[in-house]
Coordinates of C-alpha atoms in Angstrom, one line a residue:
Chain A
G1 CA 0.0 0.0 0.0
A2 CA 1.0 3.5 -0.2
G3 CA 3.3 5.0 2.4
T4 CA 1.4 6.4 5.2
G5 CA 2.4 10.0 6.2
A6 CA 5.7 9.9 4.6
P7 CA 7.2 13.4 4.9
A8 CA 8.2 15.3 1.8
G9 CA 11.8 14.8 2.2
Q10 CA 12.1 11.1 1.8
D11 CA 13.3 9.3 -1.1
A12 CA 10.7 7.5 -3.1
E13 CA 12.9 4.3 -3.6
P14 CA 15.7 3.4 -1.2
P15 CA 18.9 4.0 -3.2
A16 CA 21.9 2.0 -2.5
P17 CA 23.2 2.3 1.1
G18 CA 26.5 3.8 0.2
R19 CA 25.1 6.9 -1.2
V20 CA 22.2 7.7 1.0
L21 CA 21.7 11.4 1.6
F22 CA 19.3 12.5 4.3
P23 CA 18.2 16.1 4.1
P24 CA 19.2 17.9 7.2
T25 CA 15.8 18.5 8.6
F26 CA 14.8 14.8 8.3
S27 CA 14.7 12.5 11.2
V28 CA 14.1 8.8 11.3
S29 CA 11.5 9.1 14.0
E30 CA 9.1 11.0 11.9
I31 CA 8.2 8.1 9.7
K32 CA 4.9 6.7 10.8
N33 CA 5.3 3.3 9.3
K34 CA 7.2 1.1 11.8
Q35 CA 8.8 -1.3 9.2
R36 CA 9.9 1.6 7.1
R37 CA 11.0 3.4 10.1
H38 CA 13.0 0.5 11.3
F39 CA 14.6 0.1 7.9
M40 CA 15.6 3.7 7.6
F41 CA 17.0 3.5 11.1
L42 CA 19.2 0.7 10.2
R43 CA 20.4 2.4 7.1
W44 CA 21.3 5.6 9.2
K45 CA 23.1 3.4 11.6
Q46 CA 25.2 1.8 9.0
Q47 CA 25.9 5.2 7.7
Q48 CA 27.1 6.3 10.9
R49 CA 29.3 3.4 11.4
K50 CA 30.9 3.9 8.0
E51 CA 31.7 7.6 8.8
K52 CA 33.3 6.6 12.0
L53 CA 35.4 4.1 10.4
A54 CA 36.4 6.5 7.8
L55 CA 37.3 9.0 10.3
R56 CA 39.2 6.6 12.3
K57 CA 41.2 5.4 9.2
K58 CA 42.1 9.0 8.3
R59 CA 43.4 9.6 11.8
R60 CA 45.5 6.7 11.7
K61 CA 46.9 7.6 8.4
E62 CA 47.7 11.0 9.5
R63 CA 49.6 9.5 12.6
E64 CA 51.7 7.3 10.4
A65 CA 52.4 10.0 8.1
L66 CA 53.7 12.3 10.8
G67 CA 55.7 9.3 12.2
D68 CA 57.8 10.6 15.1
K69 CA 56.3 14.1 15.2
A70 CA 52.8 12.8 15.9
P71 CA 51.3 14.3 19.0
P72 CA 51.0 11.7 21.8
K73 CA 47.9 9.6 22.0
P74 CA 45.1 11.2 24.1
I75 CA 44.5 9.7 27.3
P76 CA 41.3 7.5 27.4
K77 CA 38.7 8.9 29.7
T78 CA 37.9 6.7 32.7
I79 CA 35.4 7.2 35.6
E80 CA 38.4 8.0 37.8
N81 CA 39.7 10.6 35.5
Q82 CA 36.3 12.3 35.1
R83 CA 35.5 12.2 38.8
V84 CA 33.8 15.3 40.1
Y85 CA 36.4 17.1 42.3
D86 CA 35.2 16.8 45.8
E87 CA 36.0 19.9 47.8
T88 CA 36.8 17.8 50.9
T89 CA 39.7 16.1 49.3
V90 CA 42.6 15.9 51.6
D91 CA 45.8 17.5 50.7
P92 CA 48.6 15.6 52.3
N93 CA 50.3 18.7 53.6
D94 CA 47.1 20.2 55.0
E95 CA 47.7 21.5 58.5
E96 CA 44.1 21.7 59.6
V97 CA 43.7 17.9 58.8
A98 CA 46.8 16.9 60.6
F99 CA 45.7 18.9 63.6
D100 CA 42.2 17.3 63.4
E101 CA 43.7 13.9 63.3
A102 CA 46.0 14.6 66.2
T103 CA 43.0 15.4 68.4
D104 CA 40.3 13.1 67.1
E105 CA 39.2 9.8 68.7
F106 CA 41.9 7.7 67.1
A107 CA 44.8 9.8 68.3
P108 CA 45.4 7.5 71.4
Y109 CA 45.8 4.7 69.0
F110 CA 48.1 6.4 66.8
N111 CA 50.1 7.7 69.7
R112 CA 50.4 4.0 70.8
Q113 CA 48.5 4.6 74.1
T114 CA 46.1 2.0 73.5
V115 CA 46.2 -1.4 72.3
P116 CA 43.4 -2.7 69.9
K117 CA 41.2 -5.2 71.3
I118 CA 38.2 -6.2 69.0
L119 CA 35.0 -7.8 69.8
I120 CA 33.2 -9.6 67.0
T121 CA 29.6 -10.4 67.3
T122 CA 26.5 -11.1 65.1
S123 CA 22.8 -10.3 65.1
D124 CA 20.5 -12.6 66.7
R125 CA 20.6 -16.4 65.9
P126 CA 23.4 -16.4 63.4
R127 CA 23.5 -19.0 60.7
G128 CA 26.3 -21.3 59.7
R129 CA 27.8 -19.0 57.2
T130 CA 27.9 -15.9 59.3
V131 CA 29.4 -18.0 62.2
R132 CA 32.3 -19.2 60.1
F133 CA 32.8 -15.7 58.6
C134 CA 33.2 -14.4 62.1
E135 CA 35.6 -17.1 63.1
Q136 CA 37.7 -16.3 60.0
L137 CA 37.5 -12.7 60.5
S138 CA 38.9 -13.1 64.1
T139 CA 41.9 -15.0 62.7
V140 CA 42.6 -12.2 60.3
I141 CA 42.3 -9.4 63.0
P142 CA 44.8 -10.1 65.8
N143 CA 43.6 -9.7 69.5
S144 CA 40.0 -10.2 68.6
H145 CA 37.3 -12.3 70.2
V146 CA 34.1 -13.6 69.0
Y147 CA 31.1 -13.7 71.3
Y148 CA 27.7 -14.8 70.3
R149 CA 24.6 -12.7 71.2
R150 CA 21.8 -14.5 72.7
G151 CA 19.2 -11.9 72.6
L152 CA 21.3 -9.2 74.4
A153 CA 20.6 -5.6 73.5
L154 CA 23.5 -3.7 72.1
K155 CA 23.0 -0.9 74.4
R156 CA 23.7 -3.1 77.3
I157 CA 26.7 -4.8 75.8
I158 CA 28.5 -1.6 75.0
P159 CA 29.1 -0.4 78.6
Q160 CA 30.2 -4.0 79.5
C161 CA 32.7 -3.9 76.5
I162 CA 34.1 -0.6 77.7
A163 CA 34.6 -1.9 81.2
R164 CA 36.6 -4.8 79.9
D165 CA 38.9 -2.6 77.8
F166 CA 37.7 -3.5 74.4
T167 CA 38.7 -0.8 71.8
D168 CA 36.5 -1.7 68.9
L169 CA 33.0 -3.5 68.3
I170 CA 32.1 -5.2 65.1
V171 CA 28.7 -6.5 64.5
V172 CA 28.0 -8.7 61.5
N173 CA 24.4 -8.4 60.5
E174 CA 22.8 -11.4 58.8
D175 CA 19.9 -11.8 56.5
R176 CA 18.5 -15.0 55.2
K177 CA 21.6 -16.9 56.1
I178 CA 24.4 -14.7 54.6
P179 CA 25.9 -11.9 56.2
N180 CA 25.0 -8.4 54.6
G181 CA 25.8 -5.8 56.9
L182 CA 28.6 -4.5 59.2
V183 CA 28.6 -2.2 62.0
L184 CA 32.0 -1.0 63.2
S185 CA 32.1 1.0 66.3
H186 CA 35.0 2.5 68.0
L187 CA 34.4 1.9 71.7
P188 CA 35.4 4.6 74.1
D189 CA 32.9 7.0 72.6
G190 CA 34.1 6.7 69.0
P191 CA 32.5 6.9 65.8
T192 CA 30.3 4.2 64.5
A193 CA 30.1 3.3 60.9
H194 CA 27.4 1.2 59.3
F195 CA 28.4 -0.6 56.1
R196 CA 26.4 -2.8 53.7
M197 CA 28.6 -5.9 53.0
S198 CA 28.4 -7.9 49.8
S199 CA 30.3 -10.7 47.9
V200 CA 31.5 -12.4 51.0
R201 CA 33.7 -15.3 50.2
L202 CA 35.0 -17.6 52.9
R203 CA 38.2 -19.2 52.9
K204 CA 37.1 -22.5 51.4
E205 CA 35.5 -20.6 48.5
I206 CA 38.8 -18.9 47.5
K207 CA 40.6 -20.7 44.9
R208 CA 44.3 -21.5 45.4
K209 CA 44.3 -20.4 48.9
G210 CA 47.3 -21.3 51.0
K211 CA 47.6 -22.4 54.7
P212 CA 45.4 -20.6 57.2
P213 CA 46.6 -17.3 58.4
T214 CA 49.0 -17.3 61.2
E215 CA 49.1 -15.3 64.4
H216 CA 51.5 -12.8 63.2
A217 CA 50.2 -9.2 63.1
P218 CA 49.5 -8.2 59.3
E219 CA 50.5 -5.1 57.7
V220 CA 47.7 -2.8 56.5
I221 CA 47.3 -1.2 53.2
L222 CA 44.8 1.5 52.7
N223 CA 44.2 2.6 49.2
N224 CA 42.4 5.6 47.7
F225 CA 40.9 7.1 50.7
T226 CA 41.1 10.7 49.5
T227 CA 38.2 12.9 51.1
R228 CA 37.9 13.9 54.7
L229 CA 35.3 11.3 55.1
G230 CA 37.4 8.6 53.5
H231 CA 40.2 9.6 55.7
S232 CA 38.4 9.0 58.9
I233 CA 37.0 5.7 57.6
G234 CA 40.6 4.7 56.8
R235 CA 41.9 5.7 60.1
M236 CA 39.0 3.7 61.6
F237 CA 40.2 0.6 59.7
A238 CA 43.8 1.1 60.5
S239 CA 42.9 1.3 64.3
L240 CA 41.7 -2.2 64.2
F241 CA 45.0 -3.7 63.6
P242 CA 48.1 -3.6 66.0
H243 CA 50.5 -0.7 65.4
D244 CA 53.6 -2.7 64.7
P245 CA 53.2 -5.5 62.0
Q246 CA 55.3 -8.4 62.2
F247 CA 57.1 -8.6 58.8
I248 CA 58.2 -12.1 59.4
G249 CA 54.5 -13.2 59.0
R250 CA 54.5 -11.7 55.5
Q251 CA 50.7 -11.0 55.7
V252 CA 49.0 -8.0 54.5
A253 CA 45.3 -6.9 54.8
T254 CA 44.2 -4.4 52.1
F255 CA 41.3 -2.0 52.2
H256 CA 41.1 -0.7 48.7
N257 CA 38.5 2.0 47.9
Q258 CA 37.3 2.3 44.4
R259 CA 34.2 4.3 43.7
D260 CA 32.9 4.2 47.0
Y261 CA 33.2 0.4 47.4
I262 CA 35.9 -0.7 49.8
F263 CA 37.3 -4.1 49.0
F264 CA 38.9 -6.1 51.6
R265 CA 41.5 -8.7 50.7
F266 CA 44.0 -10.5 52.9
H267 CA 47.1 -11.9 51.3
R268 CA 50.5 -13.5 52.0
Y269 CA 53.3 -12.1 50.0
I270 CA 56.7 -13.0 49.0
F271 CA 59.3 -11.0 47.4
K272 CA 60.9 -13.0 44.5
S273 CA 63.2 -10.3 43.5
E274 CA 63.4 -6.5 44.1
K275 CA 61.0 -6.1 41.3
K276 CA 58.7 -8.8 41.6
V277 CA 56.4 -9.8 44.4
G278 CA 54.0 -12.8 44.6
I279 CA 50.9 -12.6 46.5
Q280 CA 48.6 -15.4 47.5
E281 CA 45.2 -14.7 48.7
L282 CA 44.4 -16.4 52.2
G283 CA 41.7 -15.0 54.0
P284 CA 38.1 -14.1 53.6
R285 CA 37.1 -11.4 51.2
F286 CA 34.3 -9.0 51.2
T287 CA 33.2 -5.5 49.9
L288 CA 31.8 -2.8 51.9
K289 CA 29.9 0.3 51.1
L290 CA 29.4 3.0 53.7
R291 CA 25.9 3.7 54.6
S292 CA 26.2 6.0 57.5
L293 CA 28.7 7.4 60.0
Q294 CA 27.5 8.3 63.4
K295 CA 29.4 10.4 65.9
G296 CA 28.9 8.5 69.1
T297 CA 28.7 4.9 69.8
F298 CA 26.0 2.8 68.3
D299 CA 22.6 4.3 69.0
S300 CA 19.9 4.0 66.3
K301 CA 17.5 6.5 67.9
F302 CA 19.5 9.4 69.4
G303 CA 22.6 9.2 67.4
E304 CA 24.1 12.1 65.8
Y305 CA 24.9 11.3 62.3
E306 CA 28.0 12.8 60.7
W307 CA 27.2 11.2 57.4
I308 CA 24.2 9.3 55.8
H309 CA 24.0 8.1 52.4
K310 CA 21.0 9.8 50.9
R311 CA 20.3 8.1 47.6
R312 CA 18.2 11.0 46.1
E313 CA 20.7 13.6 46.7
M314 CA 24.0 11.8 46.5
D315 CA 23.5 9.2 43.6
T316 CA 22.5 11.9 41.0
S317 CA 25.8 12.0 39.2
R318 CA 27.8 8.9 38.2
R319 CA 31.0 10.7 38.5
K320 CA 30.7 11.8 42.0
F321 CA 32.0 9.8 44.8
H322 CA 32.2 10.5 48.5
L323 CA 35.0 8.3 50.0
Chain B
N1 CA -16.6 -15.4 57.2
E2 CA -15.3 -13.2 60.1
Y3 CA -17.6 -14.6 62.5
N4 CA -16.7 -18.2 61.7
L5 CA -15.6 -20.3 64.8
T6 CA -13.5 -23.0 63.5
G7 CA -12.1 -21.4 60.4
L8 CA -13.4 -24.2 58.3
C9 CA -16.2 -24.1 55.8
N10 CA -18.6 -26.8 56.9
R11 CA -22.3 -27.1 57.2
S12 CA -22.0 -27.1 61.0
S13 CA -19.5 -24.3 61.3
C14 CA -21.0 -21.8 59.0
P15 CA -22.4 -18.6 60.7
L16 CA -24.8 -18.1 57.8
A17 CA -26.1 -21.6 57.6
N18 CA -26.8 -21.9 61.3
S19 CA -29.4 -19.7 62.9
Q20 CA -28.0 -20.3 66.4
Y21 CA -24.3 -19.5 66.5
A22 CA -21.5 -18.1 68.7
T23 CA -17.9 -17.0 68.4
V24 CA -15.2 -15.5 70.3
R25 CA -13.2 -12.7 68.7
E26 CA -10.7 -10.1 69.9
E27 CA -10.5 -6.4 69.5
K28 CA -7.5 -4.4 70.5
G29 CA -6.5 -6.9 73.1
R30 CA -9.8 -7.6 74.7
C31 CA -11.9 -10.7 73.8
Y32 CA -15.6 -10.6 73.1
L33 CA -18.2 -13.5 72.9
Y34 CA -20.5 -13.0 70.0
M35 CA -23.9 -14.8 69.9
K36 CA -26.5 -15.1 67.3
V37 CA -30.0 -16.5 67.9
I38 CA -32.9 -17.1 65.7
E39 CA -35.2 -14.6 67.6
R40 CA -33.0 -11.8 66.2
A41 CA -32.9 -13.1 62.5
P42 CA -35.1 -10.4 61.1
F43 CA -33.1 -7.7 62.8
P44 CA -29.7 -7.7 61.1
R45 CA -28.5 -4.7 63.1
R46 CA -29.1 -6.3 66.4
L47 CA -28.2 -9.9 65.1
W48 CA -24.9 -10.4 67.0
E49 CA -24.9 -9.9 70.7
K50 CA -21.4 -8.9 71.9
V51 CA -20.4 -9.7 75.4
L52 CA -17.1 -8.5 76.8
L53 CA -15.1 -11.3 78.5
S54 CA -13.1 -10.8 81.7
K55 CA -9.3 -10.5 81.3
N56 CA -8.9 -13.2 83.9
Y57 CA -8.6 -16.6 81.9
E58 CA -10.7 -18.8 84.4
K59 CA -13.4 -16.2 84.9
A60 CA -13.6 -15.7 81.2
L61 CA -14.3 -19.5 80.6
E62 CA -17.0 -19.3 83.3
E63 CA -18.5 -16.4 81.5
I64 CA -18.6 -18.3 78.2
D65 CA -20.2 -21.3 80.0
E66 CA -22.8 -19.1 81.7
N67 CA -23.7 -17.3 78.5
L68 CA -23.9 -20.3 76.3
I69 CA -25.7 -22.5 78.9
Y70 CA -28.1 -24.8 77.1
W71 CA -26.3 -24.3 73.8
P72 CA -25.0 -27.3 71.9
R73 CA -21.8 -28.9 73.2
F74 CA -20.0 -28.4 69.9
I75 CA -20.3 -24.6 69.9
R76 CA -19.4 -24.2 73.6
H77 CA -16.4 -26.3 73.2
K78 CA -15.1 -24.6 70.1
C79 CA -15.7 -21.2 71.6
K80 CA -13.5 -22.1 74.7
Q81 CA -10.8 -23.5 72.3
R82 CA -10.8 -20.3 70.3
F83 CA -10.6 -18.1 73.3
T84 CA -7.7 -20.2 74.5
K85 CA -5.8 -19.7 71.4
I86 CA -6.5 -16.0 71.2
T87 CA -5.3 -15.4 74.6
Q88 CA -2.1 -17.4 73.9
Y89 CA -1.2 -15.4 70.8
L90 CA -2.0 -12.1 72.7
I91 CA 0.5 -13.1 75.4
R92 CA 3.1 -13.8 72.7
I93 CA 2.6 -10.4 71.0
R94 CA 3.1 -8.6 74.3
K95 CA 6.3 -10.6 75.0
L96 CA 7.7 -10.0 71.6
T97 CA 7.2 -6.2 71.7
L98 CA 9.3 -6.1 74.7
K99 CA 12.3 -7.8 72.8
R100 CA 14.2 -6.0 70.1
Q101 CA 12.2 -6.1 66.8
R102 CA 14.0 -6.6 63.6
K103 CA 13.1 -3.6 61.3
I104 CA 12.2 -4.9 57.9
V105 CA 13.2 -2.7 55.2
P106 CA 12.1 -3.4 51.7
L107 CA 14.8 -4.1 49.0
R108 CA 14.5 -2.1 45.9
R109 CA 15.2 -4.4 43.1
K110 CA 16.3 -1.7 40.6
I111 CA 18.7 -0.2 43.2
E112 CA 20.1 -3.6 44.2
R113 CA 20.8 -4.5 40.5
R114 CA 22.4 -1.1 40.1
E115 CA 24.7 -1.6 43.1
K116 CA 25.6 -4.9 42.2
R117 CA 26.7 -3.8 38.7
R118 CA 28.5 -0.9 39.9
E119 CA 30.4 -3.1 42.3
E120 CA 31.5 -5.5 39.6
K121 CA 32.7 -2.6 37.5
A122 CA 34.6 -0.9 40.4
L123 CA 36.1 -4.3 41.2
I124 CA 37.4 -4.5 37.5
A125 CA 38.7 -1.0 37.7
A126 CA 40.4 -1.4 41.0
Q127 CA 42.8 -4.1 39.6
L128 CA 43.4 -5.2 43.2
D129 CA 46.4 -7.6 42.7
N130 CA 48.3 -5.0 40.8
A131 CA 47.7 -2.2 43.3
I132 CA 48.6 -4.4 46.3
E133 CA 51.9 -5.5 44.5
K134 CA 52.8 -2.0 43.7
E135 CA 52.3 -0.9 47.1
L136 CA 54.4 -3.7 48.5
L137 CA 57.2 -2.9 46.2
E138 CA 57.0 0.7 47.1
R139 CA 57.3 -0.3 50.7
L140 CA 60.3 -2.4 49.8
K141 CA 61.9 0.6 48.2
Q142 CA 61.2 2.9 51.0
D143 CA 63.0 0.3 53.1
T144 CA 60.3 -0.2 55.6
Y145 CA 61.3 -3.9 55.9
G146 CA 64.8 -3.0 57.0
D147 CA 67.3 -5.8 56.6
I148 CA 65.0 -8.7 56.1
Y149 CA 65.4 -8.9 52.4
N150 CA 68.8 -8.8 50.9
F151 CA 68.7 -7.7 47.2
P152 CA 72.0 -6.4 46.3
I153 CA 70.9 -4.9 43.0
H154 CA 67.9 -3.3 44.8
A155 CA 70.2 -1.5 47.1
F156 CA 72.2 -0.2 44.2
D157 CA 69.3 1.0 42.5
K158 CA 68.3 2.9 45.6
A159 CA 71.7 4.4 45.7
L160 CA 71.3 5.5 42.2
Q161 CA 67.9 7.2 42.9
E162 CA 69.5 8.9 45.9
Q163 CA 72.3 10.2 43.7
D164 CA 69.7 11.6 41.2
A165 CA 67.8 13.1 44.3
E166 CA 70.9 14.6 45.6
S167 CA 71.8 16.3 42.4
E168 CA 68.3 17.8 42.3
S169 CA 68.0 19.0 45.9
E170 CA 69.2 22.3 47.1
S171 CA 70.2 21.5 50.7
D172 CA 73.4 22.4 52.4
M173 CA 73.9 18.6 52.6
E174 CA 74.9 18.6 49.0
K175 CA 77.6 21.2 49.7
E176 CA 78.8 19.4 52.6
K177 CA 78.9 16.3 50.6
E178 CA 80.9 17.9 47.9
N179 CA 83.3 19.1 50.4
E180 CA 83.7 15.6 51.5
D181 CA 84.0 14.5 48.0
E182 CA 86.7 17.0 47.5
D183 CA 88.5 15.7 50.6
K184 CA 88.1 12.2 49.7
R185 CA 88.8 12.8 46.2
E186 CA 92.2 14.2 47.0
F187 CA 93.0 11.1 49.0
V188 CA 91.6 8.8 46.2
E189 CA 93.6 10.4 43.6
A190 CA 96.8 9.6 45.2
D191 CA 96.1 5.9 44.3
D192 CA 96.6 4.8 40.8
S193 CA 94.6 1.8 40.2
D194 CA 91.0 2.4 38.6
L195 CA 89.6 -0.4 40.8
S196 CA 90.5 1.3 44.2
D197 CA 89.2 4.5 42.8
F198 CA 85.8 3.1 42.4
E199 CA 85.9 1.2 45.6
D200 CA 86.7 4.4 47.5
M201 CA 83.9 6.1 45.5
D202 CA 81.7 3.2 46.7
K203 CA 82.7 4.1 50.3
L204 CA 82.0 7.6 49.7
E205 CA 78.7 6.8 48.3
T206 CA 77.8 4.6 51.2
S207 CA 78.6 7.2 53.7
S208 CA 76.8 10.0 51.8
E209 CA 73.9 7.4 51.5
E210 CA 73.9 6.9 55.3
E211 CA 73.6 10.7 55.8
Q212 CA 70.9 11.0 53.4
E213 CA 69.1 8.1 54.8
D214 CA 69.3 9.6 58.4
E215 CA 67.6 12.7 56.9
E216 CA 65.1 10.7 55.2
E217 CA 64.4 8.7 58.3
T218 CA 63.6 11.7 60.4
E219 CA 61.4 13.0 57.7
K220 CA 59.5 9.8 57.5
E221 CA 58.9 9.5 61.2
A222 CA 57.4 12.9 61.4
S223 CA 55.2 12.1 58.4
H224 CA 51.7 10.7 58.1
P225 CA 51.0 8.2 60.6
K226 CA 49.2 6.0 58.1
S227 CA 52.2 4.2 56.8
K228 CA 53.0 1.3 59.1
G229 CA 55.9 -0.4 60.3
K230 CA 58.8 2.0 60.0
T231 CA 61.9 0.2 61.5
P232 CA 65.0 2.4 61.8
L233 CA 66.9 2.4 58.7
K234 CA 70.1 1.0 58.4
G235 CA 72.4 2.0 55.7
P236 CA 73.3 -0.8 53.4
T237 CA 76.7 -1.6 54.1
R238 CA 77.0 -4.1 51.3
R239 CA 80.1 -3.8 48.9
K240 CA 79.1 -3.5 45.3
R241 CA 80.8 -5.7 42.9
P242 CA 83.3 -3.8 40.8
H243 CA 81.9 -4.7 37.3
I244 CA 78.5 -3.5 38.0
E245 CA 79.8 -0.1 39.4
I246 CA 81.8 0.5 36.2
E247 CA 78.8 -0.1 34.2
Y248 CA 76.5 2.2 35.9
E249 CA 78.9 4.8 37.0
E250 CA 79.5 5.7 33.5
E251 CA 75.8 6.1 32.7
T252 CA 74.9 8.5 35.7
E253 CA 77.9 10.8 35.5
P254 CA 76.4 12.7 32.4
A255 CA 72.9 12.6 34.0
A256 CA 74.3 14.2 37.2
K257 CA 75.9 16.9 35.0
T258 CA 72.9 17.8 33.0
K259 CA 70.8 17.9 36.1
G260 CA 73.4 20.1 37.9
S261 CA 73.4 22.4 34.8

């Protein structure tokens, strides 16, 4: 049948695809007939691809023609390159930050006045996976103890912990038999961070793992914590581990922040030569995403929040990260 | 039907099919006995008679008995059973509200999917193994491990870097070092053999390295508390093999000159 509502600028018969000329005011979406529209769209796409290929070839020819004098290749854009500059990014020489860090809640740890002692616990009625995860976590973090909660309220546990000289409290939250949340609280009145935990892999699920982690204090690597918030979280993680790592153990715990996801890995390393190092993954691995940071110890009702992840406000740009 | 006594749909337990019927229902934590008799069948509004039962369990059972006197055994029995069940679950509700309740937060599928995808991409972008290896090598170079690892070539490379750093820096140290150089050079020139020349240059370098490292050490200790495990630096006192020296020394001399100029 006759073409329905074809605009004036369209060709009566589709010519060979190599020489299609679309008049400038024409857009494929104006054709009412679906089949024809689809056809024209495919042709338009082919043409775009051809143009792109031609452009690329031309550029490559130019590069070769110039030879040595060619300008350097442009750097590809990555999300990290295009990241929206965060004004709270920490400058390494910033005095204000250094002063803050000397007087915040972790100062006693960094001045070697306190020795970290960690309590690991779960939410009510932990299932097997969570239990095993807690055990493995306690082997990774030296000087840590696992206690199971039998219906005790956190508000009552915390004063007891402080009385027994614990410096940190970790609560692994569980949902449907898998651990999915982590609450990390620095005890004598310290900040509380609430994370969502994902991709938890226990030791037996890691391929090519080695012998279980030994009792030596591991080293700590903190990567990519750039903003003020990231800095404080990084210090929080650092304060979990003893101040002096034992290099004989050759173990390293890594907290790597990438696009607001914190990846935790535990490896054993060996230096094969001065330029090559081999690492073998040992312990459990998991990823964390910060949900909120509270100023005092864990208190869901009256806590003063330093930072909450508000989805509507903070997730608007794909290039903006907070840690 | 909300007035059903047993919860099953039978002829004997249907409130619509029976003209004489009774149920126990609870409202806001209080139990009521509802009764329906044939005399009130034409008055739908007044059909169900509602009697408040006492909070005391035994008293309430007596009240049921007293209200349903002369009623069929089946209905009386079932009413009491239902009443018992209701009181039991009310007790449980009260006990549970005292304990901590789990807050149930609905998952949003789209958001979960998005987060998962972003995590995967972040993992790929992170290149964890490379990052960790790089960091470890950095730490090895910064000599945080002290004397545990002996890599002779590594120590020499470090000396190289320090040489370059020296030529770039504008500290007095350089002048001092130059003076020492001069002093030592004088001494060295008295000897004739090339090999001893280079050996003494080696000594000279190690001593200057030690001084340089002392400076670096104090700088590092004052710096960021994040880097862990700083053991006191010991200058490498290893001798370098002559043939390597000769090779590299020739290369660095022009570099030092260009940087100086």
